CSV table of C-alpha atoms in Angstrom, one decimal:
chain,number,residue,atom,x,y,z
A,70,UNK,CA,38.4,10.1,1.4
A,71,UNK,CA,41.6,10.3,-1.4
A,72,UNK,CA,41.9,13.7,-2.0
A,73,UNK,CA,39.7,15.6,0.8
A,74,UNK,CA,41.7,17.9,2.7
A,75,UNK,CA,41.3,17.2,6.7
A,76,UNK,CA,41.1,21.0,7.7
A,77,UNK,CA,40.6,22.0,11.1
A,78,UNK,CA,37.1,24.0,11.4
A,79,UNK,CA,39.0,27.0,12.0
A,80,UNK,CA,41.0,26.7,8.7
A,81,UNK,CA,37.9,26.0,6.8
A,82,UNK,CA,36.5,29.1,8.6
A,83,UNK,CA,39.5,31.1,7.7
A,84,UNK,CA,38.6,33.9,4.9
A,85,UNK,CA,39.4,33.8,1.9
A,86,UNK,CA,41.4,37.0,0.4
A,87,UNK,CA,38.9,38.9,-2.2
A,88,UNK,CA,41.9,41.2,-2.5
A,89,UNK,CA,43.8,38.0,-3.8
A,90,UNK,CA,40.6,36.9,-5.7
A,91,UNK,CA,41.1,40.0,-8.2
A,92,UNK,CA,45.0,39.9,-8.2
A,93,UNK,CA,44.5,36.2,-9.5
A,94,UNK,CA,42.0,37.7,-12.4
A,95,UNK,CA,44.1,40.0,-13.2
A,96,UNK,CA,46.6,37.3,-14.3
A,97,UNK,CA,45.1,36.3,-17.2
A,98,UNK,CA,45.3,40.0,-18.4
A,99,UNK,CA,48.2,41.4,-20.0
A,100,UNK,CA,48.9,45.2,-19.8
A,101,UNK,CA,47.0,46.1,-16.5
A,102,UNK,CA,47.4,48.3,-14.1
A,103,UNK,CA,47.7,47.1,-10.6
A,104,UNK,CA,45.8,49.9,-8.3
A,105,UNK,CA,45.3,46.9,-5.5
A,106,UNK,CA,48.3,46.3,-3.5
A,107,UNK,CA,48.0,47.9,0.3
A,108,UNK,CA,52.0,49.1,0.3
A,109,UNK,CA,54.2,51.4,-0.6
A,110,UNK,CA,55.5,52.0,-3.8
A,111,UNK,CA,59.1,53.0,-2.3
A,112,UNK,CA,61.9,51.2,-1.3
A,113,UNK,CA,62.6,50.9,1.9
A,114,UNK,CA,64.8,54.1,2.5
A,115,UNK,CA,68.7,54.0,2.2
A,116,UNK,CA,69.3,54.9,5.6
A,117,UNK,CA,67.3,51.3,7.1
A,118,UNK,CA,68.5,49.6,4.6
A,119,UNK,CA,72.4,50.5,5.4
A,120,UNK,CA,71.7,49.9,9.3
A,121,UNK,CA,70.6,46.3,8.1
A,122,UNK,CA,73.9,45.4,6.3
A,123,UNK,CA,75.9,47.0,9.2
A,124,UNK,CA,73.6,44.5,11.6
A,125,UNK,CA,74.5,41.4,9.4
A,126,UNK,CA,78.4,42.2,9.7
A,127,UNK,CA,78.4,42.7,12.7
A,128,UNK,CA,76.6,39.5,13.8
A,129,UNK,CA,73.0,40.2,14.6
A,130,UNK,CA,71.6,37.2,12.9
A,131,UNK,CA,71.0,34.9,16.5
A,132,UNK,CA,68.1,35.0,19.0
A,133,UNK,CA,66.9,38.2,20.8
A,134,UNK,CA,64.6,38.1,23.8
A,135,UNK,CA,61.0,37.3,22.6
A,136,UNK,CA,59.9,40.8,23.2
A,137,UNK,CA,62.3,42.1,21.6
A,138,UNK,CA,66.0,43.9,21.6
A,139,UNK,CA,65.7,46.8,24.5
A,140,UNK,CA,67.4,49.4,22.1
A,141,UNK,CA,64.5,48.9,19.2
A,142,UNK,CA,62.1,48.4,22.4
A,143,UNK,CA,63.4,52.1,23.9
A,144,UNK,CA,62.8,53.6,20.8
A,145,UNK,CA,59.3,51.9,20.1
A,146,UNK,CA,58.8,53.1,23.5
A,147,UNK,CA,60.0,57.4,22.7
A,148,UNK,CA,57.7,57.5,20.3
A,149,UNK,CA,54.5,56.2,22.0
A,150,UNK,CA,55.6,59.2,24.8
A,151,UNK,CA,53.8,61.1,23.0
A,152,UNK,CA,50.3,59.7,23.7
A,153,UNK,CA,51.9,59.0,27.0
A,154,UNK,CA,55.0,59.8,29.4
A,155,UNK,CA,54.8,56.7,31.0
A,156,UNK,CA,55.5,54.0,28.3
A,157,UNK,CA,58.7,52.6,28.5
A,158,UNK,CA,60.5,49.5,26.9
A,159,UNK,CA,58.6,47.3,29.4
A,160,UNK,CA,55.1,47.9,28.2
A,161,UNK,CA,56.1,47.3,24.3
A,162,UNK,CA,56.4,44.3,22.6
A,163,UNK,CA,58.1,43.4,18.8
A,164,UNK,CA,55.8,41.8,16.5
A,165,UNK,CA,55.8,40.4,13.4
A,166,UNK,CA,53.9,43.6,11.6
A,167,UNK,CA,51.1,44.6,13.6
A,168,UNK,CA,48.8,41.9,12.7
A,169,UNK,CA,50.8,39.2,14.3
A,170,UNK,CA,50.3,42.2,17.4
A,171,UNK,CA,46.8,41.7,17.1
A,172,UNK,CA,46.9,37.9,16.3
A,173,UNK,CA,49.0,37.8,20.0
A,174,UNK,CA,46.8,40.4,22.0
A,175,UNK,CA,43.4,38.2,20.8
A,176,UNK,CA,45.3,35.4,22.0
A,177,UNK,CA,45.9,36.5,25.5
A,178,UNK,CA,42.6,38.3,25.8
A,179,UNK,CA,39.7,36.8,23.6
A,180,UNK,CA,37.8,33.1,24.7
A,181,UNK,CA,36.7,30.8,22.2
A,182,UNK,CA,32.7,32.2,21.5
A,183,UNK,CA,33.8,36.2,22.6
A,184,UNK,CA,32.9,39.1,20.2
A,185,UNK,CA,34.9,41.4,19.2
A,186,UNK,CA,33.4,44.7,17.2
A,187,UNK,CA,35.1,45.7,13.7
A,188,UNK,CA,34.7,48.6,11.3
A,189,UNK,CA,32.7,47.6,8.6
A,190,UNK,CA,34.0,48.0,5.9
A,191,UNK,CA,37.5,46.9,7.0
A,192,UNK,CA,41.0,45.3,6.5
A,193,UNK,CA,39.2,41.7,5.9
A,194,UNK,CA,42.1,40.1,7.9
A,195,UNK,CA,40.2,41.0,11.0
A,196,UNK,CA,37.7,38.8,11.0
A,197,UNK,CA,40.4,35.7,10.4
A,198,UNK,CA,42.1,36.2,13.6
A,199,UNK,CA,39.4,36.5,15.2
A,200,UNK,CA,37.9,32.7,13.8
A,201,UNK,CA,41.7,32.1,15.1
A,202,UNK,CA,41.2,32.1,18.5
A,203,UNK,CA,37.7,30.8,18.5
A,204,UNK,CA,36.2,34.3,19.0
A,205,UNK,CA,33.5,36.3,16.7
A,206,UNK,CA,34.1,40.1,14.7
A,207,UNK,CA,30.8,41.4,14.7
A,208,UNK,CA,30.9,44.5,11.6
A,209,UNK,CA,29.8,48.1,12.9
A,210,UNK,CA,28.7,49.8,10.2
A,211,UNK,CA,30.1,52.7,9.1
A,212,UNK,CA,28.5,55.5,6.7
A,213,UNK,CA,30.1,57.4,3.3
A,214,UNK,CA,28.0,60.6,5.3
A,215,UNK,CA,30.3,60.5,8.3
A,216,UNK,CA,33.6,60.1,5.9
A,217,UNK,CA,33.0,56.1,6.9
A,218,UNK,CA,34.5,57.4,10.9
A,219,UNK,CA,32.4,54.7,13.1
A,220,UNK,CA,30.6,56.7,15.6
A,221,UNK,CA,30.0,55.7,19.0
A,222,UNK,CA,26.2,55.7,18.8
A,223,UNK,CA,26.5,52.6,16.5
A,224,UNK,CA,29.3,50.8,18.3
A,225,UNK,CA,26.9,51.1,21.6
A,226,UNK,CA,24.5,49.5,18.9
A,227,UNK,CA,26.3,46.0,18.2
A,228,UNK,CA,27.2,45.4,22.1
A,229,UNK,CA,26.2,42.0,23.1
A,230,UNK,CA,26.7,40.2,26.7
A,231,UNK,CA,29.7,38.4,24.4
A,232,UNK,CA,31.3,41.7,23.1
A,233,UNK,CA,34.9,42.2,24.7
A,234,UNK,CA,36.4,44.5,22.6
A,235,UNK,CA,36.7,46.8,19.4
A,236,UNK,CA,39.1,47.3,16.6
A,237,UNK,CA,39.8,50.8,15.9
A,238,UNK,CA,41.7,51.8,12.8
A,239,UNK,CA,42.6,55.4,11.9
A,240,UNK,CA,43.6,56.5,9.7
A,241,UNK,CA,41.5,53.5,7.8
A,242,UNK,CA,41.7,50.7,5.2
A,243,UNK,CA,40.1,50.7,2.8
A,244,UNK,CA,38.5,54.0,3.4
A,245,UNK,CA,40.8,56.6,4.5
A,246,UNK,CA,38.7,57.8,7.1
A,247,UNK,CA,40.8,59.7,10.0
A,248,UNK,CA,39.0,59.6,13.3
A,249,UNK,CA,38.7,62.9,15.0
A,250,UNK,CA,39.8,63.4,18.9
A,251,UNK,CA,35.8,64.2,19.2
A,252,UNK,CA,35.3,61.1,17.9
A,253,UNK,CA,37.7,59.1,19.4
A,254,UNK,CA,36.4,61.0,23.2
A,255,UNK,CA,32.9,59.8,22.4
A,256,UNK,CA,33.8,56.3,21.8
A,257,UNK,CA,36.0,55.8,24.9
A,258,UNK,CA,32.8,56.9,27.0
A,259,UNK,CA,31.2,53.8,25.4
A,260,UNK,CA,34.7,51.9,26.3
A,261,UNK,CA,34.2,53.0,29.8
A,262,UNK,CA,31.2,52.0,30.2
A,263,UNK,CA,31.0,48.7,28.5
A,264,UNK,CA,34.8,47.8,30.3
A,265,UNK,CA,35.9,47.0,26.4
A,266,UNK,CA,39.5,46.2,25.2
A,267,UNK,CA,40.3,48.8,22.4
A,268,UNK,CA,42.7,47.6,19.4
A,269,UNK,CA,44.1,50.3,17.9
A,270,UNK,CA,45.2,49.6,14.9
A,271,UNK,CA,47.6,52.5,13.8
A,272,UNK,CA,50.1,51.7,11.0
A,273,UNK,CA,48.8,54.7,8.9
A,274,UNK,CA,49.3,57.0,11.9
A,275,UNK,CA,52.0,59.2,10.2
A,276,UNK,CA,50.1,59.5,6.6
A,277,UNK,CA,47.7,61.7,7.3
A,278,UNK,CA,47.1,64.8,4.7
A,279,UNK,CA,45.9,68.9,4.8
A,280,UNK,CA,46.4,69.1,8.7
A,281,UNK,CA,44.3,66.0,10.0
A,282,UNK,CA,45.4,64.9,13.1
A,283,UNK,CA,46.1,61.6,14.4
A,284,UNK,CA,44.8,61.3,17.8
A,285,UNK,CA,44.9,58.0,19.6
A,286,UNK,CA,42.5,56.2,21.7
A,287,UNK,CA,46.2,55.5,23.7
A,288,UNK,CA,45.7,59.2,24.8
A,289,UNK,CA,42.8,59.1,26.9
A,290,UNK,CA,43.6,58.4,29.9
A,291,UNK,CA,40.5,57.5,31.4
A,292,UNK,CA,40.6,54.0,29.2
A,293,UNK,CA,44.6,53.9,28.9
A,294,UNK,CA,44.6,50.7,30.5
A,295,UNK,CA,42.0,49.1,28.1
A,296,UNK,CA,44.1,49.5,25.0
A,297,UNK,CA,46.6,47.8,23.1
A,298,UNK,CA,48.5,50.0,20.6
A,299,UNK,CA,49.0,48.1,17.4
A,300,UNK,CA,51.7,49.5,14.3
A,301,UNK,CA,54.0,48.4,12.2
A,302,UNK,CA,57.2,50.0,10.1
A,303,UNK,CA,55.6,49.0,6.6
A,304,UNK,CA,53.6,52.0,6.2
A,305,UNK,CA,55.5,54.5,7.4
A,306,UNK,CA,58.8,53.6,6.5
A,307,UNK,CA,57.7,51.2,3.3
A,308,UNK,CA,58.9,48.1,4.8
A,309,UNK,CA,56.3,45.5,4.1
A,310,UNK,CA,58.5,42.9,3.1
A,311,UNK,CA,60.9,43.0,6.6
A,312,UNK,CA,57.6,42.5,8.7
A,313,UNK,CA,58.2,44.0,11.6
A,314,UNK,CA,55.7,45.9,14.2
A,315,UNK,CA,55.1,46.2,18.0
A,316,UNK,CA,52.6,46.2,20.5
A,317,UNK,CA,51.8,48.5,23.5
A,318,UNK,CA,49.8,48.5,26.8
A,319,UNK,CA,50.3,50.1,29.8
A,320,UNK,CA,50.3,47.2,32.1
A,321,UNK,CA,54.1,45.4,31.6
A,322,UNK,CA,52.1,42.1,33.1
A,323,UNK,CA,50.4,42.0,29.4
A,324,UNK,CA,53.3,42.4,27.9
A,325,UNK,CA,55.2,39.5,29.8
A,326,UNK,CA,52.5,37.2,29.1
A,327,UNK,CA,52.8,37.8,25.3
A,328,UNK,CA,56.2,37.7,25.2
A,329,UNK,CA,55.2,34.1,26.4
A,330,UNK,CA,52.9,33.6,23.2
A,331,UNK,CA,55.5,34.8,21.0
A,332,UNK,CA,58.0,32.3,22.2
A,333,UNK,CA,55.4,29.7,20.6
A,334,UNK,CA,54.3,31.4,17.5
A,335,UNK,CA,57.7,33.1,15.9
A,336,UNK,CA,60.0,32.8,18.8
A,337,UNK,CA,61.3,36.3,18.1
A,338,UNK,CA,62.0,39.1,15.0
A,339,UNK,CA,65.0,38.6,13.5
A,340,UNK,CA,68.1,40.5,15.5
A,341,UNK,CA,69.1,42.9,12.0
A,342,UNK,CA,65.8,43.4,11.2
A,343,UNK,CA,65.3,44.7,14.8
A,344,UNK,CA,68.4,47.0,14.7
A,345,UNK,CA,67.3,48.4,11.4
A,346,UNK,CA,63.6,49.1,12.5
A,347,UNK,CA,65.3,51.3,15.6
A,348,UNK,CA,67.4,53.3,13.0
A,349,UNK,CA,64.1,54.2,11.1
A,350,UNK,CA,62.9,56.2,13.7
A,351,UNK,CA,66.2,58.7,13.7
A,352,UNK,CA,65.1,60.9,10.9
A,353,UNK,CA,61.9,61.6,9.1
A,354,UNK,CA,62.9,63.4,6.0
A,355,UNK,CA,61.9,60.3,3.7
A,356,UNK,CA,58.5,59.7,5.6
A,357,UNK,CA,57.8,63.5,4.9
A,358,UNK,CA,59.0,63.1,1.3
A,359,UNK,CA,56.8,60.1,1.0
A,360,UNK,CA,53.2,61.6,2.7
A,361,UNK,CA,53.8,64.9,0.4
A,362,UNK,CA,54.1,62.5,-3.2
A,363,UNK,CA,51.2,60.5,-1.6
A,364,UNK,CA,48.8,63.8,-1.4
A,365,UNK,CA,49.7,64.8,-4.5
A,366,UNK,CA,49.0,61.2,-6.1
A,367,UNK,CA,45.7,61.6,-3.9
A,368,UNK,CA,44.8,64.3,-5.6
A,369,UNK,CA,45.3,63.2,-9.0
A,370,UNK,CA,43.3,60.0,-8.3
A,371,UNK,CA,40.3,61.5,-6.3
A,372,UNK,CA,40.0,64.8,-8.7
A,373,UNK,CA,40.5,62.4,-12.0
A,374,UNK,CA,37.5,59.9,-10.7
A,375,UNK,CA,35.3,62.6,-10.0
A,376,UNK,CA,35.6,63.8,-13.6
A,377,UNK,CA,34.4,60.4,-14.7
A,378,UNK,CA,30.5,59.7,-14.9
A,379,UNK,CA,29.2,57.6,-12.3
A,380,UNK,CA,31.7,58.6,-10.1
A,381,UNK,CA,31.5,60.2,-6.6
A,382,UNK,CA,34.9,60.0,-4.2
A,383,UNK,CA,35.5,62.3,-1.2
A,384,UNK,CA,39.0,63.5,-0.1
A,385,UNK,CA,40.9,60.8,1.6
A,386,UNK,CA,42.0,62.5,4.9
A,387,UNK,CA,44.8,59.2,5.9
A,388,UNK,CA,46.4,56.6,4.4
A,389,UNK,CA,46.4,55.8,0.4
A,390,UNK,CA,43.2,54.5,-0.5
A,391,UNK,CA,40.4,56.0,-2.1
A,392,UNK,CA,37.2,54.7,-1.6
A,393,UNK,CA,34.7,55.8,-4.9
A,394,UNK,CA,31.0,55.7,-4.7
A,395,UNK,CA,30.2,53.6,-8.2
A,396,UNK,CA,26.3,53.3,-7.0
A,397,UNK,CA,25.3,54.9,-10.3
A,398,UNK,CA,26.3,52.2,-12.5
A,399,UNK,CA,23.4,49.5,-11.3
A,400,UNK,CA,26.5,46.6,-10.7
A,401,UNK,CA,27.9,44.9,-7.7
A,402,UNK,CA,31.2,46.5,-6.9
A,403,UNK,CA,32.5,42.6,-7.6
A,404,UNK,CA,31.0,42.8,-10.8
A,405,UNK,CA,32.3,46.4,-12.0
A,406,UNK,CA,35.9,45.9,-10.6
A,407,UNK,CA,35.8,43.0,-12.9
A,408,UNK,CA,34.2,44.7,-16.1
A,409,UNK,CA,37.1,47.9,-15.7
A,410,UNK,CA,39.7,44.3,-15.5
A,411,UNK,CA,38.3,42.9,-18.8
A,412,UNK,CA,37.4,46.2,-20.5
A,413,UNK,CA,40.0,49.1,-19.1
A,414,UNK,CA,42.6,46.8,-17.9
A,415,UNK,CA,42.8,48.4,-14.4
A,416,UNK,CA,42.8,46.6,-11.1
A,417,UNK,CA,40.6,47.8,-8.3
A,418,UNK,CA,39.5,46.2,-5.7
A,419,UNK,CA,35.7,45.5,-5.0
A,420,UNK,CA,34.3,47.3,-1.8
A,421,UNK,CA,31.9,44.5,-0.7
A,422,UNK,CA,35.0,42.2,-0.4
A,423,UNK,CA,35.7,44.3,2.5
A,424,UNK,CA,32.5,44.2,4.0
A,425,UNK,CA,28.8,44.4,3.8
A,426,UNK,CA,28.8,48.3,3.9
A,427,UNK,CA,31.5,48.3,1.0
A,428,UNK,CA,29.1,47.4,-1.4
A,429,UNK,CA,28.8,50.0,-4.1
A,430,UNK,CA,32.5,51.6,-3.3
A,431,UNK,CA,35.8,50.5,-5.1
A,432,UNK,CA,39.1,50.6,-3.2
A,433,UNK,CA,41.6,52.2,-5.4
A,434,UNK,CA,45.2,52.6,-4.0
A,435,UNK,CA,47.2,55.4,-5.2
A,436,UNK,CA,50.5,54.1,-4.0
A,437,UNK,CA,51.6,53.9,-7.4
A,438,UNK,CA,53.6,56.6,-9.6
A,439,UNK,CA,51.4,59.8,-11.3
A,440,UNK,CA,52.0,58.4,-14.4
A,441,UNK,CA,50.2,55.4,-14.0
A,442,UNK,CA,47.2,57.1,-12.2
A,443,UNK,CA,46.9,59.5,-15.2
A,444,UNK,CA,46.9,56.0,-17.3
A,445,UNK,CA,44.8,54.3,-15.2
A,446,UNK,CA,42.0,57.1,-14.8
A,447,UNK,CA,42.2,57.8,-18.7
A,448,UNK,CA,41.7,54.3,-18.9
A,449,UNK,CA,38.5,53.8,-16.8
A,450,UNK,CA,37.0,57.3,-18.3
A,451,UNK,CA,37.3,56.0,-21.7
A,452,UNK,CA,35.4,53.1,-21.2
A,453,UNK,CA,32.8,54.1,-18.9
A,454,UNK,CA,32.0,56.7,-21.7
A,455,UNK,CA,31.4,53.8,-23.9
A,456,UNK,CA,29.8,51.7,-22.1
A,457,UNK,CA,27.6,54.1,-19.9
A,458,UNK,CA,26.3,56.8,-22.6
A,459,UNK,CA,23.6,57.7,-20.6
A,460,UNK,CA,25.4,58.4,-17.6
A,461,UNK,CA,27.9,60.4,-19.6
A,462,UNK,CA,25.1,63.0,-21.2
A,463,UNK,CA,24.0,63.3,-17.9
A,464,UNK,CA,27.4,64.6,-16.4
């Protein structure tokens, strides 16, 4: 018929973005602040971005192997040694970001009608790549009374004859929830016992605030061989845009065979962005500058909302999202992240977009400067004392 589109099923399967949903809302205001977008704020830091000119001049623009350059695959590989000694340049791959990691590791070890177990709520994305390669993400709820950190007991819950795996991320999107090693202990002994892959989705590893820990599932050894480490550089080192990331597991014979898939889906990252993603790694100064402006924007945003009636946010312990109760206003999240669009000009993004269990939470991202948070939160207070009067004599 003139005009139909002839989509695969799996592209009319394919999610749409919520996320992009408000961002195109948002256009038709004028003067709104933007508390949506799931980067960094910062440029990329001088130092990367230096190391990628060098690359260009000196002629890194052809082919590298598909799993990568061995000097950026040697340095992926030092850091990992610290979950475990044994990782070396053949058990990491270079990805495009960490989702094309995840995209390539479903690829090689999900069949069309498997399950795999998400987070719920999550980084909607999941659930895409999954309908990509014909498998299934099956949401695991998580609660606001655990700080949103998926226990074990519920996990063991959604297992199904078809599950196969589980996404892990700490710390989380859209929540900010850090797992604990107790936690992540517990849920290996489900891993064990259930002989599930573990994704471990990592790329807010180093952003972790007042001493929380990062401990990964790669550092149990009992289930080493079940995982596949997933980050990226555009956390970390705010480089969303150069979309790089790498995979690890501690079988090389993985990593051969997705080097394989690569070869068909991007053929390999571009050579300078390669050589600039190594150099990252050689000092930390800026990452520590950036986690130290992120806590105190944290602060600002989760001490600001709980000021406003209606509110109720706890402490984000990873990452920069903040994940607000709004239960007390009587809306759908949709529904209030569109009246604080029409009414306080800010952008926030609905939790239920991110899953079932998001209902009645906002994600607000407070990789953005202080001044706009202040702005933003003066903003939302103003109106919600307007328009909810009686939830502001109750407060």
């Amino acid at each position: 018929m003139k005009g139909s589109l002839l989509l695969s099923q799996r592209a009319q399967a394919y999610p749409a973005s919520g996320i992009r949903k408000m961002a195109a809302l948002a256009a038709q205001y004028q003067d709104t602040i933007n508390l949506t977008l799931g980067e960094p704020d910062f440029d990329t830091p001088v130092y990367i971005r230096e190391a990628a000119k060098r690359a260009l001049d000196e002629g890194y623009t052809h082919y590298s192997p598909n799993a990568g350059m061995p000097g950026l695959r040697d340095a992926v590989a030092r850091r990992c040694q610290a979950f475990w000694p044994g990782y070396t340049r053949d058990h990491v791959i270079i990805t495009a970001g960490a989702l094309e990691g995840m995209t390539l590791t479903f690829m090689a070890l999900l069949n069309p009608g498997d399950e795999i177990l998400v987070p719920d709520p999550c980084f909607s994305n999941y659930y895409g790549q999954a309908i990509l390669v014909g498998a299934r993400a099956v949401p695991v709820p998580t609660y606001e009374e655990n700080g949103f950190r998926i226990q074990a007991s519920d996990i063991e819950k959604a297992i199904t004859p078809k599950t196969r795996g589980i996404v892990l991320n700490s710390p989380a999107n859209p929540t900010g929830a850090v797992l604990s090693r107790e936690d992540i202990l517990s849920i290996a002994q489900v891993v064990r016992r259930h002989d599930l892959w573990v994704f471990s989705d990592e790329p807010y590893d180093a952003l972790v605030f007042d001493g929380a820990e990062h401990f990964s599932m790669a550092q149990v050894p009992e289930v080493r061989d079940r995982v596949i480490l997933l980050n990226s550089f555009s956390k970390t080192y705010a480089m969303t845009g150069w979309r790089v990331g790498y995979a690890v597991m501690s079988d090389p014979a993985y990593i051969t065979k997705l080097a394989q898939l690569q070869e068909g889906v991007v053929s390999c990252i571009p050579t300078f962005v390669q050589v600039a993603a190594a150099e990252a790694f050689r000092q930390k100064r800026s990452v520590d500058a950036m986690v130290r402006a992120y806590a105190r924007r944290r602060d600002i945003l989760v001490d600001g909302l709980n000021q406003i009636p209606g509110f109720r946010c706890g402490r984000t312990a990873g990452g920069f999202y903040a994940f607000p109760n709004i239960k007390a206003f009587g809306k759908s999240s949709q529904a209030f992240a569109e009246e604080l669009l029409e009414h306080a000009r800010v952008v926030v993004i609905p939790g239920s977009v991110l899953g079932a269990m998001g209902e009645g939470y906002l994600r607000i991202v407070f990789a953005n400067s202080e001044e706009n948070l202040r702005e933003a939160l003066r903003r939302i207070d103003r109106y919600v004392r307007s328009a909810y009067p009686q939830l502001a004599a109750a407060s």
